[in-house]
PDB file of C-alpha atoms in Angstrom:
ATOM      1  CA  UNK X   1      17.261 -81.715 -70.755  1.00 92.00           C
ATOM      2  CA  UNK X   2      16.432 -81.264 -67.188  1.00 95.00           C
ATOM      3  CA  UNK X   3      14.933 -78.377 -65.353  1.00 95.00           C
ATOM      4  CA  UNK X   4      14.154 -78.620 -61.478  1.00 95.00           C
ATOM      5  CA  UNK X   5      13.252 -76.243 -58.618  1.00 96.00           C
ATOM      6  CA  UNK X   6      12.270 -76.528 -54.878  1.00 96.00           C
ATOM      7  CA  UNK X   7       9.929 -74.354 -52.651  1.00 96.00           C
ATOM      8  CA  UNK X   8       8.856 -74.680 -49.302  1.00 96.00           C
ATOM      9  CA  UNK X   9       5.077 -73.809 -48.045  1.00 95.00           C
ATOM     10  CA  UNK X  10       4.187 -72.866 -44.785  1.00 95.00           C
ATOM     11  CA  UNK X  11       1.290 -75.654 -45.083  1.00 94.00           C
ATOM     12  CA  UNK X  12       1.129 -78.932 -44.153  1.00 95.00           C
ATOM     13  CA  UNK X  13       1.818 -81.878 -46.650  1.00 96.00           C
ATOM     14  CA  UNK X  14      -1.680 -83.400 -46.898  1.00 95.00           C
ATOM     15  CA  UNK X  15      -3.026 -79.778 -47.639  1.00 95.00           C
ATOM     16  CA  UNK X  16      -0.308 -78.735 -50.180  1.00 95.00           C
ATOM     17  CA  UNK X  17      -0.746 -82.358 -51.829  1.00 96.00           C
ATOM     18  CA  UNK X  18      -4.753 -82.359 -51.581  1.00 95.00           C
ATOM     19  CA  UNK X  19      -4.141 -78.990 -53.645  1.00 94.00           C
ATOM     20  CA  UNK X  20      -1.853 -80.192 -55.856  1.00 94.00           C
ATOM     21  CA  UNK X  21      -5.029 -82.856 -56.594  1.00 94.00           C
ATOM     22  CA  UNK X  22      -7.613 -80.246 -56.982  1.00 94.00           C
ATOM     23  CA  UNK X  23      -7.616 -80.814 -60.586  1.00 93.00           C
ATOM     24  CA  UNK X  24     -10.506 -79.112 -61.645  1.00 93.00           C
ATOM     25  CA  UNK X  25      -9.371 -76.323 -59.616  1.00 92.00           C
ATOM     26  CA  UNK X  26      -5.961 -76.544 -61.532  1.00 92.00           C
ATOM     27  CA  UNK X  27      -8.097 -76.864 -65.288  1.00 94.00           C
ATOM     28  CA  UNK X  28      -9.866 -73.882 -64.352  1.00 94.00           C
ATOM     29  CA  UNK X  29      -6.225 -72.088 -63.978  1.00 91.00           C
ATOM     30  CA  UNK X  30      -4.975 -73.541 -67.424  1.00 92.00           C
ATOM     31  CA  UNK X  31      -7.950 -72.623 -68.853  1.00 93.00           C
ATOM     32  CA  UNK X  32      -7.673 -69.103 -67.857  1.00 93.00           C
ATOM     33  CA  UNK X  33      -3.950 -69.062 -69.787  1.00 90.00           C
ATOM     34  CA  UNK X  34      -5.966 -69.748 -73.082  1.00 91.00           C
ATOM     35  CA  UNK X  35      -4.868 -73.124 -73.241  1.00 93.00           C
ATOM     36  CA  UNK X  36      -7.681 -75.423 -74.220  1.00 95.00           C
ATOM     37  CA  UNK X  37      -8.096 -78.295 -72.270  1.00 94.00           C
ATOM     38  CA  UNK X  38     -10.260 -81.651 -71.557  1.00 95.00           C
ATOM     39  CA  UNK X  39      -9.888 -84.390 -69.233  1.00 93.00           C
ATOM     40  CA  UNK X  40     -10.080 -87.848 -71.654  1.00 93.00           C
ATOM     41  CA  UNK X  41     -12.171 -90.556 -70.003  1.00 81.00           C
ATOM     42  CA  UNK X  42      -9.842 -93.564 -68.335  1.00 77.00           C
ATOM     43  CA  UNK X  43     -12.797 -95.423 -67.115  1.00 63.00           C
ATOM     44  CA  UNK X  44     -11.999 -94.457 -63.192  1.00 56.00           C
ATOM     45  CA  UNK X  45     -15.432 -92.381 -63.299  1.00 53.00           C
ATOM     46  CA  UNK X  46     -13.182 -89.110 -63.243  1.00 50.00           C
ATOM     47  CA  UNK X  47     -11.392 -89.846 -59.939  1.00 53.00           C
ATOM     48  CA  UNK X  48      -7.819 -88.757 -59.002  1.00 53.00           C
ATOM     49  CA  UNK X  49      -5.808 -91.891 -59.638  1.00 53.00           C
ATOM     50  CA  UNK X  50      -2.638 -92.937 -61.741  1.00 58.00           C
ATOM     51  CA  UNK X  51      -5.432 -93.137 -64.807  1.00 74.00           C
ATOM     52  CA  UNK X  52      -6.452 -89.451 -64.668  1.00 91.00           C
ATOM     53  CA  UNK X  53      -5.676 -88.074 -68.930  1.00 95.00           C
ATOM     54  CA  UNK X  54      -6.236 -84.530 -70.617  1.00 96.00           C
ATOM     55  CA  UNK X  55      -5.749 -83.551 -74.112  1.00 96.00           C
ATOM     56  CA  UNK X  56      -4.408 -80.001 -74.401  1.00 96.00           C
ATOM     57  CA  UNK X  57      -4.038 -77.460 -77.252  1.00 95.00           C
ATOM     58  CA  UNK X  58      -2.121 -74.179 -77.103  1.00 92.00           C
ATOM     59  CA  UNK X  59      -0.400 -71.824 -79.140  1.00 90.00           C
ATOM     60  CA  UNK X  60       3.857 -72.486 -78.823  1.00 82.00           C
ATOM     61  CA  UNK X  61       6.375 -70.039 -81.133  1.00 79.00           C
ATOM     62  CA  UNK X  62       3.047 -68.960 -83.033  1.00 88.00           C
ATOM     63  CA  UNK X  63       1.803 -72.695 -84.125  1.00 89.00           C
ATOM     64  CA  UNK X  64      -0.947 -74.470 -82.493  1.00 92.00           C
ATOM     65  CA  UNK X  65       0.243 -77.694 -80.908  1.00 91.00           C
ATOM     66  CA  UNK X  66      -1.593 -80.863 -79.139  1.00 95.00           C
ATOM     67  CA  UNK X  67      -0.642 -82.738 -76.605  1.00 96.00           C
ATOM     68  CA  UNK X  68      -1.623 -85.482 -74.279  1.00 96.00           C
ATOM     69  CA  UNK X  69      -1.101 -85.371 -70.771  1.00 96.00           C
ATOM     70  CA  UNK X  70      -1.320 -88.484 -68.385  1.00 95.00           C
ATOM     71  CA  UNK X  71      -0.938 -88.867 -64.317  1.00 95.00           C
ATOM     72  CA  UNK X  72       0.916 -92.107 -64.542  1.00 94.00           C
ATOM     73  CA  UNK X  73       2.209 -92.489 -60.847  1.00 95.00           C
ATOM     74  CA  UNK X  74       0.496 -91.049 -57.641  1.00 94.00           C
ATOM     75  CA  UNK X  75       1.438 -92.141 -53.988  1.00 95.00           C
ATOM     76  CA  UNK X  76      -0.843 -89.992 -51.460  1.00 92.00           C
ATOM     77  CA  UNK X  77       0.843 -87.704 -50.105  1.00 95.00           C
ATOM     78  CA  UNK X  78       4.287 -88.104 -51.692  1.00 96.00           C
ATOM     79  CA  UNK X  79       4.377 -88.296 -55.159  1.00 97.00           C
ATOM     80  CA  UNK X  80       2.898 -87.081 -58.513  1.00 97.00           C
ATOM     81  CA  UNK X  81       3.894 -87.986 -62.176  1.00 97.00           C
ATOM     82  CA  UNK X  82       2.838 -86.795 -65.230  1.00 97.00           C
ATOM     83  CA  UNK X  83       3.748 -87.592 -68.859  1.00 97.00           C
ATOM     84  CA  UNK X  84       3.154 -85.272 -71.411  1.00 97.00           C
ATOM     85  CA  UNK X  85       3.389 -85.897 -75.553  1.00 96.00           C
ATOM     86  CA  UNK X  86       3.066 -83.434 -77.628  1.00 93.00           C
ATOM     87  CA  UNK X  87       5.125 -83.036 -81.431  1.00 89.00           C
ATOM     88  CA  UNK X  88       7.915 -86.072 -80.959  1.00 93.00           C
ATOM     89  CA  UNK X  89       8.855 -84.266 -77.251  1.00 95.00           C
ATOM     90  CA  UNK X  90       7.559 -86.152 -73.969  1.00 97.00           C
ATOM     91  CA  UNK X  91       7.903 -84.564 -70.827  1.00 97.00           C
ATOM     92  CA  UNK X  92       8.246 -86.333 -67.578  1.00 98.00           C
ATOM     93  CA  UNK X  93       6.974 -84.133 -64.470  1.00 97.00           C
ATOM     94  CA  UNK X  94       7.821 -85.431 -61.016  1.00 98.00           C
ATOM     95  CA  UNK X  95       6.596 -83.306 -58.307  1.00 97.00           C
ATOM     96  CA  UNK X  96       7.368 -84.420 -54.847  1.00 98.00           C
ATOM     97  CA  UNK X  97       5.691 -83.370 -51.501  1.00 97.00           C
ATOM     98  CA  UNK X  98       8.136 -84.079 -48.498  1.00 97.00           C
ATOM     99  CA  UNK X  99       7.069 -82.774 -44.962  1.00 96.00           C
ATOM    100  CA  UNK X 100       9.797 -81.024 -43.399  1.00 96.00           C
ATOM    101  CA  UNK X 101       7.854 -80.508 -40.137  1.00 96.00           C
ATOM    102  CA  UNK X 102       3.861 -80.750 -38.912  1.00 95.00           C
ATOM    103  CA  UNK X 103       3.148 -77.318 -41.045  1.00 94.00           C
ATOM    104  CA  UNK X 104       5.654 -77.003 -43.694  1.00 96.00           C
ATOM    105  CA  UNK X 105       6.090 -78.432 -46.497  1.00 96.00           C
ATOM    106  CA  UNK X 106       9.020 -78.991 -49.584  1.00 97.00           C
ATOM    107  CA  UNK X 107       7.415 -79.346 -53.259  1.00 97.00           C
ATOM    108  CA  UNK X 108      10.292 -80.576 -55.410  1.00 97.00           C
ATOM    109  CA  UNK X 109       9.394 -80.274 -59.176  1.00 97.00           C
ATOM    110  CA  UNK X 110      11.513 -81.778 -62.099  1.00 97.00           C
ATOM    111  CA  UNK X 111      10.687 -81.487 -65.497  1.00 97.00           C
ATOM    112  CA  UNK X 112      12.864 -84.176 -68.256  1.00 97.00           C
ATOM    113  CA  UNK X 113      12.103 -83.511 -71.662  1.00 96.00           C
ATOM    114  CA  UNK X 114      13.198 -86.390 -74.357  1.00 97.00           C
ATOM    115  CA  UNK X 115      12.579 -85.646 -77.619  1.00 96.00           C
ATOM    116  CA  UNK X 116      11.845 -88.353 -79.831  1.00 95.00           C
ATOM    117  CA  UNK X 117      12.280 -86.735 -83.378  1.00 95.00           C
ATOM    118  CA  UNK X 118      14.574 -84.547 -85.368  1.00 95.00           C
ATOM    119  CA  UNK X 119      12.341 -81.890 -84.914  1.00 90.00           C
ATOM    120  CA  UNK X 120      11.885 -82.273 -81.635  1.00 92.00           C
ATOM    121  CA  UNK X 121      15.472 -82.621 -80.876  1.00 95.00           C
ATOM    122  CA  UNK X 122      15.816 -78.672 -83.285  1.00 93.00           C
ATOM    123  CA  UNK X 123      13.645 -77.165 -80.299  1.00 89.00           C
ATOM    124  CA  UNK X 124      15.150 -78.735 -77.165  1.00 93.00           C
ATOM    125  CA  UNK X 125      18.755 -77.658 -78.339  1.00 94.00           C
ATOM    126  CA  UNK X 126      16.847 -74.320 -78.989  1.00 92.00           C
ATOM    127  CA  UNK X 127      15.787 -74.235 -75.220  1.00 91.00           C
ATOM    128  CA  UNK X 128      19.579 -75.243 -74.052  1.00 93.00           C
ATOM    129  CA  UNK X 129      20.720 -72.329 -75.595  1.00 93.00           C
ATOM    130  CA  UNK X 130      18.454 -70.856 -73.319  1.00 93.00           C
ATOM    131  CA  UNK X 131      18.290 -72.538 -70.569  1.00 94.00           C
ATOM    132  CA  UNK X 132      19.481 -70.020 -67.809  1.00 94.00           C
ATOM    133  CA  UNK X 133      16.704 -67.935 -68.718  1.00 95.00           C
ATOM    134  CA  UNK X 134      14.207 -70.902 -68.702  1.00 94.00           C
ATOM    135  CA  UNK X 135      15.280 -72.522 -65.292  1.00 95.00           C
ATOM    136  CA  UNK X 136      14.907 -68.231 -63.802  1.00 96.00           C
ATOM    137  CA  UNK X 137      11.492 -68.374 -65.405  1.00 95.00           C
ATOM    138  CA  UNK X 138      10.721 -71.904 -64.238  1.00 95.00           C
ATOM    139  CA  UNK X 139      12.536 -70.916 -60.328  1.00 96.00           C
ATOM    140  CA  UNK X 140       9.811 -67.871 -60.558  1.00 96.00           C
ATOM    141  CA  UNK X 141       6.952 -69.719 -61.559  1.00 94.00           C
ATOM    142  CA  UNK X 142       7.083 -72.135 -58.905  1.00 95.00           C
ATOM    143  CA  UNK X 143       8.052 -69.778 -56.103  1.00 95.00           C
ATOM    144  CA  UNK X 144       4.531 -67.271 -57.209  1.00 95.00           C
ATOM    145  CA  UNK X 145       2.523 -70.809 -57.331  1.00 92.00           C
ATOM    146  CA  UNK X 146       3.827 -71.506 -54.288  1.00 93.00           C
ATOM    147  CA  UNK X 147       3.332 -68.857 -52.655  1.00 94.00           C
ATOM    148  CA  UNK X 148      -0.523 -68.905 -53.791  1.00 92.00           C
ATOM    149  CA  UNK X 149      -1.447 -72.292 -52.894  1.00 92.00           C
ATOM    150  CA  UNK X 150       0.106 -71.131 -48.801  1.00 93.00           C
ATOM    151  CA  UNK X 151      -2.045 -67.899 -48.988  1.00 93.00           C
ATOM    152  CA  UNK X 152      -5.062 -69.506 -49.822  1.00 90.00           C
ATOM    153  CA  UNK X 153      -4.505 -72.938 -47.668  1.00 88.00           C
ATOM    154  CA  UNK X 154      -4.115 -70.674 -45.176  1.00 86.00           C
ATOM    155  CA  UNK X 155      -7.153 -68.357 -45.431  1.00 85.00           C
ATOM    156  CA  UNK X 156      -9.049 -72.048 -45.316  1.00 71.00           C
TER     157      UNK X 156
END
């Protein structure tokens, strides 16, 4: 199943992707959700690269559930990749920065989930049935991130 969105920021793209790259900015905003996070050492002294990791636990549909979280592609300013795993379900996120002009920006975000067990497979049908409702929520999401990350670029 794949859910994507696009939103375009008044910023320019080394700004919007420098952002994007303020992880512990972004763990602080997790963190505030009441998900428990923590970056896992990769032996890149905690720098942003393709070796950056985080363990995450939250609560999903009333159970508490792990998952690991890797930045497994990064071209500056371009790209970002993340895989999640979490229960049998990865999650490829591909976010992409393209500069439209000098000062704005288009952040394209696709999310893939492949589930990988019979479980797994139980909750992504679950979230088909529901997908219209999940891809507004998702369109929503992006579009009140977005707009955050251009107010306070441009305040800076």
């Amino acid at each position: 199943m794949d859910i994507s969105t696009k939103e375009d920021i008044e910023v320019p793209v080394d700004r919007v992707f420098a952002e994007a790259t303020n992880f512990d900015h972004l763990e602080r905003q997790i963190m505030r959700r009441g998900i428990e996070l923590r970056r896992v050492p990769t032996g890149t002294d905690g720098d942003a690269g393709p070796q950056m990791a985080w363990e995450a636990e939250f609560t999903f549909r009333g159970k508490t559930r792990k998952a690991s979280i890797a930045l497994v592609e990064q071209d500056t300013p371009n790209l970002l990749v993340y895989r999640s795993l979490s229960d049998g379900l990865e999650v490829l996120t591909r976010i992409e920065f393209v500069a439209l002009s000098r000062s704005r920006t288009r952040v394209a975000m696709q999310v893939a989930l492949q589930p990988k067990t019979l479980s797994a497979r139980l909750m992504v049908q679950s979230l088909k049935l529901a997908r219209a409702s999940i891809e507004k929520k998702f369109r929503v999401r992006m579009a009140e991130y977005a707009g955050t990350v251009e107010a306070r670029l441009k305040q800076a």
